[in-house]
């Protein structure tokens, strides 16, 4: 792990940060911020008492059950918005009132219309908006982009990408009731296309430039109100590359298995993200998983950076945002990027619709 995670400074020049939402991903952001030099986490907010207690054990000085109260009571430079999507716009509005820059978990909003309103409020409040699109920060994806830009396989006519995950229900048997909002289209904005496809759209445009959505189909493995599978056909006019993307939240994820695959079929060879995985990835991740199991038995908290391959990407994304805020610069992945990913997702949903308003299922278009 990078030595930058150690030797944290807490002098008066530190960037003061609050974390809004310390559930699963919020805790990752919290631990990242706690480990950063020149960043001071002052407070965290969450409606769940157990989450607040966990944040306090991690070293947060003050916790609140209401993020609005936190923003009104604390003097902050930046806030990490790790709340469900239906609360993003409201949280950014209150942050703008307080003059606090925001780092927002994806998706930025539930629609491009809501994103436009969010960004307008942020602009009027004079605050910066960063978005947590972390695939750009994974070492394997950076390796793919570097190899492609170096021209290692020449022209690339075709690309395939798959991103799979488990659903909020998790691996059966379910031990706890899952949160309701991920399966509520009014709260989440959508299903797999929003939860997973958003990341992929951002990454693919980062590599191939502006993309066009040609076709899309969705599917349901479970009886839930949002899609848990989606396949999208895209094209890059700039590079003349055709791309198929499949994302789904139906797979029983088992870390440390890599659940994102990217493969570029070039005229002189193939580039794949698995070519750029750390050499000791599986061994180190498996060891970390065993250590975390042992920590649960002793009552100590698991290491948030294990497996480090995924979570260091979150660290790097947040660190870049903090550096930009400190230098009064636009975040490297900003609100416009977050909106663009939403626009592609919305276009894909539009392609799914048929003339009679029903949805095209995967079984109707795939063998």
XYZ file of N, CA and C in Angstrom, residues 11-205:
585
model
N -2.838 19.713 11.206
C -2.576 21.095 11.596
C -3.665 22.004 11.043
N -3.501 23.325 11.251
C -4.554 24.270 10.890
C -4.768 24.381 9.395
N -3.836 23.869 8.588
C -3.986 23.945 7.133
C -4.795 22.781 6.574
N -5.232 21.867 7.429
C -5.949 20.684 6.960
C -7.298 21.060 6.360
N -7.689 20.318 5.340
C -9.005 20.477 4.728
C -10.031 19.845 5.660
N -11.005 20.608 6.119
C -12.004 20.092 7.050
C -13.151 19.457 6.279
N -13.522 18.224 6.665
C -14.457 17.418 5.897
C -15.533 16.843 6.805
N -16.765 16.772 6.288
C -17.853 16.050 6.932
C -18.344 14.958 6.008
N -18.812 13.852 6.571
C -19.292 12.726 5.775
C -20.783 12.573 6.007
N -21.555 12.705 4.934
C -23.007 12.601 5.013
C -23.418 11.208 4.567
N -23.694 10.348 5.533
C -24.009 8.957 5.257
C -22.801 8.080 5.483
N -22.858 7.218 6.511
C -21.732 6.329 6.797
C -22.206 4.873 6.828
N -22.943 4.524 5.772
C -23.285 3.131 5.562
C -22.114 2.427 4.911
N -22.379 1.550 3.959
C -21.333 0.736 3.350
C -20.280 1.582 2.631
N -20.680 2.294 1.570
C -19.707 3.093 0.815
C -19.295 4.336 1.590
N -20.202 4.875 2.404
C -19.842 6.042 3.210
C -18.715 5.738 4.169
N -18.691 4.522 4.707
C -17.610 4.140 5.614
C -16.287 4.024 4.873
N -16.325 3.585 3.621
C -15.111 3.546 2.809
C -14.558 4.954 2.644
N -15.438 5.903 2.294
C -14.986 7.284 2.134
C -14.483 7.854 3.457
N -15.162 7.522 4.544
C -14.734 8.014 5.851
C -13.336 7.503 6.191
N -13.107 6.208 6.031
C -11.794 5.650 6.336
C -10.725 6.231 5.418
N -11.086 6.468 4.165
C -10.131 7.096 3.248
C -9.739 8.474 3.739
N -10.744 9.278 4.086
C -10.475 10.646 4.537
C -9.672 10.650 5.829
N -9.968 9.724 6.741
C -9.227 9.656 7.995
C -7.754 9.341 7.768
N -7.460 8.629 6.687
C -6.088 8.216 6.409
C -5.289 9.250 5.630
N -5.942 10.308 5.150
C -5.269 11.262 4.271
C -4.504 12.323 5.046
N -3.303 12.670 4.565
C -2.607 13.816 5.132
C -3.330 15.111 4.765
N -3.299 16.066 5.669
C -3.890 17.387 5.439
C -5.403 17.351 5.238
N -6.052 16.326 5.767
C -7.511 16.251 5.777
C -7.947 15.941 7.209
N -8.894 16.712 7.718
C -9.412 16.500 9.071
C -10.912 16.227 8.997
N -11.328 15.018 9.361
C -12.747 14.683 9.396
C -13.327 15.218 10.702
N -14.241 16.173 10.586
C -14.799 16.808 11.776
C -16.077 16.147 12.269
N -16.879 15.606 11.340
C -18.182 15.075 11.750
C -18.728 14.135 10.692
N -19.692 13.314 11.106
C -20.394 12.418 10.200
C -21.859 12.391 10.590
N -22.717 12.104 9.613
C -24.156 12.047 9.872
C -24.739 10.774 9.284
N -25.669 10.164 10.034
C -26.380 8.999 9.545
C -27.606 8.792 10.418
N -28.697 8.340 9.810
C -29.915 8.115 10.588
C -29.852 6.825 11.397
N -28.922 5.932 11.068
C -28.830 4.628 11.732
C -27.860 4.728 12.911
N -28.320 4.465 14.128
C -27.444 4.590 15.307
C -26.180 3.737 15.208
N -26.313 2.502 14.688
C -25.140 1.632 14.585
C -24.083 2.222 13.665
N -24.506 2.895 12.595
C -23.550 3.523 11.691
C -22.841 4.684 12.364
N -23.582 5.456 13.155
C -22.945 6.560 13.884
C -21.939 6.027 14.898
N -22.301 4.957 15.579
C -21.380 4.365 16.549
C -20.115 3.855 15.864
N -20.278 3.277 14.702
C -19.114 2.785 13.956
C -18.208 3.934 13.541
N -18.801 5.047 13.121
C -18.009 6.219 12.758
C -17.255 6.767 13.965
N -17.900 6.771 15.113
C -17.243 7.258 16.329
C -16.075 6.356 16.708
N -16.251 5.048 16.573
C -15.153 4.120 16.872
C -13.991 4.322 15.921
N -14.301 4.745 14.686
C -13.238 4.988 13.706
C -12.453 6.260 14.009
N -13.008 7.131 14.865
C -12.278 8.331 15.253
C -12.927 9.642 14.874
N -14.218 9.618 14.487
C -14.908 10.866 14.144
C -15.285 11.595 15.437
N -14.922 12.869 15.564
C -15.182 13.592 16.817
C -16.662 13.754 17.150
N -17.499 14.048 16.119
C -18.917 14.313 16.381
C -19.768 13.630 15.319
N -20.923 13.107 15.748
C -21.857 12.505 14.805
C -23.242 13.111 14.992
N -24.019 13.096 13.919
C -25.372 13.653 13.890
C -26.301 12.643 13.250
N -27.593 12.715 13.624
C -28.573 11.849 12.958
C -29.240 12.557 11.784
N -28.831 13.810 11.508
C -29.425 14.619 10.438
C -28.305 15.369 9.721
N -28.138 15.112 8.421
C -27.055 15.766 7.693
C -27.264 17.271 7.566
N -28.527 17.727 7.573
C -28.790 19.167 7.526
C -28.260 19.830 8.791
N -28.485 19.194 9.920
C -27.984 19.727 11.187
C -26.460 19.785 11.186
N -25.831 18.761 10.635
C -24.362 18.762 10.561
C -23.861 19.947 9.743
N -24.454 20.143 8.577
C -24.004 21.241 7.705
C -24.232 22.599 8.338
N -25.271 22.720 9.146
C -25.542 23.996 9.809
C -24.637 24.225 11.016
N -24.232 23.138 11.673
C -23.483 23.275 12.918
C -21.970 23.315 12.716
N -21.472 22.669 11.667
C -20.032 22.538 11.479
C -19.504 23.550 10.465
N -18.252 23.927 10.639
C -17.558 24.761 9.663
C -16.669 23.855 8.829
N -17.060 23.620 7.583
C -16.394 22.648 6.733
C -15.874 23.275 5.450
N -14.844 22.635 4.898
C -14.400 22.966 3.544
C -15.126 22.108 2.508
N -15.389 20.845 2.853
C -15.999 19.916 1.892
C -16.852 18.890 2.623
N -17.831 18.358 1.899
C -18.679 17.287 2.425
C -18.693 16.140 1.430
N -18.629 14.924 1.950
C -18.755 13.724 1.144
C -20.214 13.272 1.225
N -20.892 13.261 0.096
C -22.314 12.912 0.058
C -22.437 11.442 -0.319
N -22.585 10.595 0.699
C -22.711 9.150 0.492
C -24.094 8.681 0.902
N -25.080 9.464 0.566
C -26.485 9.185 0.863
C -27.140 8.477 -0.319
N -28.325 7.885 -0.153
C -29.043 7.332 -1.301
C -29.310 8.421 -2.349
N -29.430 8.059 -3.627
C -29.567 9.043 -4.695
C -30.686 10.057 -4.497
N -31.817 9.651 -3.896
C -32.929 10.585 -3.763
C -32.634 11.722 -2.797
N -31.525 11.640 -2.058
C -31.151 12.705 -1.133
C -29.993 13.569 -1.649
N -29.413 13.206 -2.785
C -28.246 13.935 -3.272
C -28.545 15.415 -3.519
N -29.619 15.691 -4.240
C -29.929 17.080 -4.595
C -30.172 17.919 -3.341
N -30.902 17.376 -2.387
C -31.181 18.110 -1.153
C -29.898 18.363 -0.376
N -29.034 17.355 -0.276
C -27.777 17.519 0.455
C -26.889 18.566 -0.205
N -26.821 18.546 -1.536
C -26.000 19.538 -2.242
C -26.584 20.935 -2.053
N -27.904 21.051 -2.036
C -28.531 22.353 -1.817
C -28.143 22.930 -0.452
N -28.201 22.104 0.582
C -27.829 22.576 1.919
C -26.327 22.858 1.996
N -25.525 22.066 1.300
C -24.091 22.336 1.269
C -23.803 23.661 0.571
N -24.547 23.940 -0.498
C -24.376 25.218 -1.203
C -24.739 26.385 -0.297
N -25.804 26.229 0.496
C -26.177 27.278 1.449
C -25.049 27.542 2.445
N -24.310 26.481 2.777
C -23.227 26.616 3.748
C -21.890 26.939 3.093
N -21.853 26.992 1.755
C -20.604 27.274 1.057
C -19.611 26.136 1.132
N -20.120 24.899 1.130
C -19.282 23.711 1.305
C -19.208 22.935 -0.008
N -17.995 22.699 -0.524
C -17.815 21.892 -1.730
C -18.230 20.449 -1.456
N -18.634 19.724 -2.508
C -19.179 18.378 -2.308
C -18.521 17.352 -3.216
N -18.317 16.174 -2.655
C -17.879 14.983 -3.384
C -19.034 14.000 -3.301
N -19.712 13.747 -4.428
C -20.983 13.035 -4.433
C -20.803 11.613 -4.953
N -21.335 10.663 -4.199
C -21.334 9.274 -4.655
C -22.179 9.169 -5.925
N -21.809 8.246 -6.816
C -22.595 8.048 -8.033
C -23.867 7.282 -7.701
N -24.939 7.423 -8.517
C -25.089 8.419 -9.572
C -25.270 9.807 -8.978
N -24.827 10.815 -9.714
C -24.932 12.180 -9.224
C -26.358 12.521 -8.826
N -27.326 12.066 -9.599
C -28.741 12.346 -9.346
C -29.564 11.208 -9.937
N -30.897 11.354 -9.876
C -31.765 10.310 -10.406
C -32.139 10.536 -11.860
N -31.788 11.680 -12.409
C -32.106 11.999 -13.800
C -31.245 13.178 -14.217
N -31.160 13.413 -15.529
C -30.425 14.585 -15.988
C -31.141 15.870 -15.571
N -32.468 15.818 -15.520
C -33.211 17.003 -15.080
C -32.852 17.350 -13.639
N -32.815 16.352 -12.771
C -32.444 16.605 -11.383
C -30.981 17.022 -11.283
N -30.120 16.432 -12.114
C -28.707 16.817 -12.127
C -28.542 18.268 -12.537
N -29.316 18.720 -13.533
C -29.240 20.118 -13.960
C -29.625 21.060 -12.819
N -30.668 20.699 -12.085
C -31.088 21.524 -10.954
C -30.020 21.525 -9.869
N -29.450 20.357 -9.593
C -28.390 20.237 -8.583
C -27.193 21.099 -8.953
N -26.763 21.013 -10.200
C -25.586 21.756 -10.634
C -25.861 23.254 -10.677
N -27.090 23.631 -11.001
C -27.456 25.043 -10.991
C -27.391 25.605 -9.575
N -27.903 24.843 -8.615
C -27.846 25.265 -7.214
C -26.400 25.379 -6.754
N -25.569 24.406 -7.132
C -24.160 24.440 -6.755
C -23.452 25.649 -7.363
N -23.788 25.935 -8.618
C -23.170 27.082 -9.289
C -23.565 28.391 -8.611
N -24.837 28.523 -8.275
C -25.280 29.745 -7.597
C -24.641 29.886 -6.217
N -24.391 28.757 -5.565
C -23.757 28.786 -4.253
C -22.248 28.895 -4.313
N -21.693 28.820 -5.520
C -20.245 28.953 -5.673
C -19.458 27.768 -5.151
N -20.067 26.565 -5.172
C -19.365 25.388 -4.664
C -18.993 24.450 -5.806
N -17.933 23.683 -5.594
C -17.489 22.696 -6.569
C -18.188 21.366 -6.326
N -18.393 20.618 -7.416
C -19.027 19.301 -7.338
C -18.096 18.269 -7.972
N -17.698 17.277 -7.179
C -16.961 16.128 -7.688
C -17.836 14.897 -7.613
N -17.561 13.893 -8.451
C -18.377 12.677 -8.488
C -17.457 11.461 -8.366
N -17.900 10.464 -7.605
C -17.082 9.290 -7.315
C -17.226 8.229 -8.414
N -16.642 8.509 -9.581
C -16.558 7.506 -10.649
C -15.176 6.865 -10.551
N -15.094 5.744 -9.852
C -13.797 5.209 -9.452
C -13.160 4.236 -10.436
N -13.909 3.757 -11.449
C -13.270 2.832 -12.387
C -12.061 3.476 -13.057
N -12.104 4.790 -13.254
C -10.956 5.481 -13.841
C -9.695 5.348 -12.985
N -9.885 5.071 -11.704
C -8.760 5.021 -10.782
C -8.262 3.602 -10.520
N -8.954 2.583 -11.019
C -8.463 1.226 -10.826
C -7.219 0.999 -11.683
N -6.227 0.369 -11.108
C -4.949 0.195 -11.807
C -5.093 -0.625 -13.077
N -6.014 -1.605 -13.083
C -6.174 -2.420 -14.289
C -6.785 -1.612 -15.419
N -7.756 -0.738 -15.102
C -8.389 0.070 -16.136
C -7.424 1.133 -16.662
N -6.614 1.675 -15.786
C -5.593 2.631 -16.241
C -4.577 1.940 -17.141
N -4.293 0.668 -16.836
C -3.381 -0.076 -17.692
C -3.949 -0.296 -19.080
N -5.245 -0.595 -19.152
C -5.902 -0.777 -20.449
C -5.839 0.510 -21.258
N -6.176 1.612 -20.625
C -6.181 2.892 -21.343
C -4.776 3.253 -21.835
N -3.797 3.038 -20.990
C -2.421 3.356 -21.371
C -1.977 2.518 -22.561
N -2.270 1.211 -22.513
C -1.879 0.321 -23.616
C -2.591 0.707 -24.912
N -3.858 1.070 -24.800
C -4.623 1.481 -25.983
C -4.051 2.762 -26.588
N -3.763 3.750 -25.735
C -3.246 5.027 -26.232
C -1.844 4.880 -26.820
N -1.099 3.886 -26.347
C 0.229 3.625 -26.910
C 0.152 2.893 -28.248
N -1.062 2.483 -28.627
C -1.255 1.821 -29.911
C -0.747 0.397 -29.964
N -0.786 -0.309 -28.831
C -0.202 -1.645 -28.783
C -0.919 -2.648 -29.676
N -2.214 -2.442 -29.938
C -2.949 -3.395 -30.787
C -3.546 -2.697 -32.005
N -3.078 -1.510 -32.285
C -3.571 -0.797 -33.449
C -5.024 -0.377 -33.303
N -5.711 -0.286 -34.429
C -7.122 0.086 -34.419
C -7.937 -0.966 -33.669
N -8.914 -0.514 -32.880
C -9.758 -1.422 -32.102
C -11.197 -1.325 -32.618
N -11.620 -2.271 -33.464
C -12.993 -2.227 -33.987
C -14.049 -2.608 -32.959
N -13.672 -3.466 -31.965
C -14.691 -4.009 -31.069
C -14.187 -4.089 -29.634
N -15.105 -3.765 -28.710
C -14.816 -3.816 -27.265
C -15.989 -4.485 -26.565
N -15.704 -5.296 -25.564
C -16.748 -5.845 -24.709
C -16.432 -5.513 -23.260
N -17.480 -5.197 -22.514
C -17.315 -4.887 -21.100
C -18.447 -5.519 -20.308
N -18.099 -6.116 -19.177
C -19.075 -6.724 -18.278
C -18.791 -6.256 -16.864
N -19.837 -5.829 -16.168
C -19.710 -5.464 -14.755
C -20.863 -6.107 -13.993
N -20.513 -7.014 -13.090
C -21.515 -7.772 -12.340
C -21.323 -7.576 -10.844
N -22.406 -7.734 -10.131
C -22.368 -7.546 -8.687
C -23.541 -8.320 -8.098
N -23.579 -8.401 -6.769
C -24.761 -8.989 -6.167
C -25.790 -7.898 -5.882
N -27.023 -8.300 -5.708
C -28.095 -7.344 -5.465
C -28.097 -6.947 -4.000
N -28.901 -5.940 -3.622
C -29.016 -5.593 -2.200
C -29.473 -6.749 -1.329
N -30.099 -7.778 -1.949
C -30.533 -8.937 -1.177
C -29.355 -9.796 -0.743
N -28.235 -9.716 -1.484
C -27.051 -10.456 -1.128
C -27.175 -11.948 -1.367
N -26.148 -12.678 -0.907
C -26.129 -14.132 -1.064
C -27.099 -14.777 -0.080
N -27.991 -15.652 -0.559
C -28.928 -16.294 0.365
C -28.191 -17.300 1.267
N -28.710 -17.556 2.471
C -29.913 -16.920 3.036
C -29.605 -15.534 3.574
N -30.518 -14.589 3.383
C -30.310 -13.218 3.847
C -30.383 -13.175 5.370
N -29.371 -12.575 5.978
C -29.322 -12.478 7.432
C -30.043 -11.240 7.944
N -30.021 -10.181 7.152
C -30.649 -8.927 7.561
C -31.541 -8.413 6.444
N -32.527 -7.620 6.812
C -33.364 -6.976 5.803
C -32.529 -5.976 5.014
N -32.569 -6.044 3.676
C -31.796 -5.090 2.876
C -32.454 -3.721 2.900
N -31.713 -2.665 2.582
C -32.351 -1.357 2.454
C -33.374 -1.368 1.330
N -34.424 -0.588 1.488
C -35.510 -0.609 0.511
C -35.200 0.234 -0.725
N -34.406 1.291 -0.582
C -34.284 2.263 -1.672
C -33.630 1.712 -2.949
N -32.660 0.765 -2.910
C -32.071 0.329 -4.177
C -33.061 -0.333 -5.128
N -34.151 -0.893 -4.596
C -35.166 -1.517 -5.454
C -36.361 -0.608 -5.703
N -36.231 0.646 -5.343
C -37.299 1.632 -5.543
C -36.865 2.598 -6.632
N -37.447 2.507 -7.836
C -37.009 3.386 -8.926
C -37.170 4.863 -8.611
N -38.138 5.216 -7.768
C -38.308 6.624 -7.399
C -37.174 7.104 -6.506
N -36.572 6.202 -5.757
C -35.491 6.571 -4.844
C -34.121 6.441 -5.494
N -33.929 5.380 -6.283
C -32.617 5.099 -6.863
C -32.448 5.671 -8.265
N -33.557 5.911 -8.968
C -33.489 6.378 -10.342
C -33.565 5.253 -11.353
N -33.058 4.071 -10.997
C -33.062 2.938 -11.902
C -32.411 1.749 -11.225
N -32.170 0.703 -12.004
C -31.574 -0.505 -11.470
C -30.112 -0.632 -11.850
N -29.765 -1.738 -12.516
C -28.366 -2.020 -12.826
C -27.718 -0.953 -13.703
N -28.494 -0.357 -14.599
C -27.930 0.683 -15.456
C -27.443 1.877 -14.640
N -28.127 2.177 -13.543
C -27.714 3.278 -12.689
C -26.657 2.842 -11.685
N -26.839 1.688 -11.092
C -25.916 1.227 -10.056
C -24.556 0.846 -10.628
N -24.538 0.186 -11.790
C -23.298 -0.317 -12.363
C -22.968 0.310 -13.715
N -23.983 0.482 -14.563
C -23.730 1.034 -15.895
C -23.162 2.437 -15.869
N -23.577 3.233 -14.886
C -23.072 4.608 -14.766
C -21.555 4.632 -14.737
N -20.953 3.742 -13.939
C -19.492 3.652 -13.867
C -18.903 3.306 -15.232
N -19.546 2.370 -15.914
C -19.016 1.882 -17.190
C -19.093 2.949 -18.273
N -20.211 3.659 -18.343
C -20.325 4.734 -19.325
C -19.216 5.767 -19.135
N -18.965 6.135 -17.881
C -17.919 7.116 -17.600
C -16.556 6.599 -18.038
N -16.246 5.348 -17.715
C -14.950 4.777 -18.084
C -14.790 4.689 -19.595
N -15.822 4.211 -20.293
C -15.717 4.003 -21.732
C -15.538 5.326 -22.481
N -16.208 6.380 -22.031
C -15.989 7.678 -22.686
C -14.614 8.235 -22.347
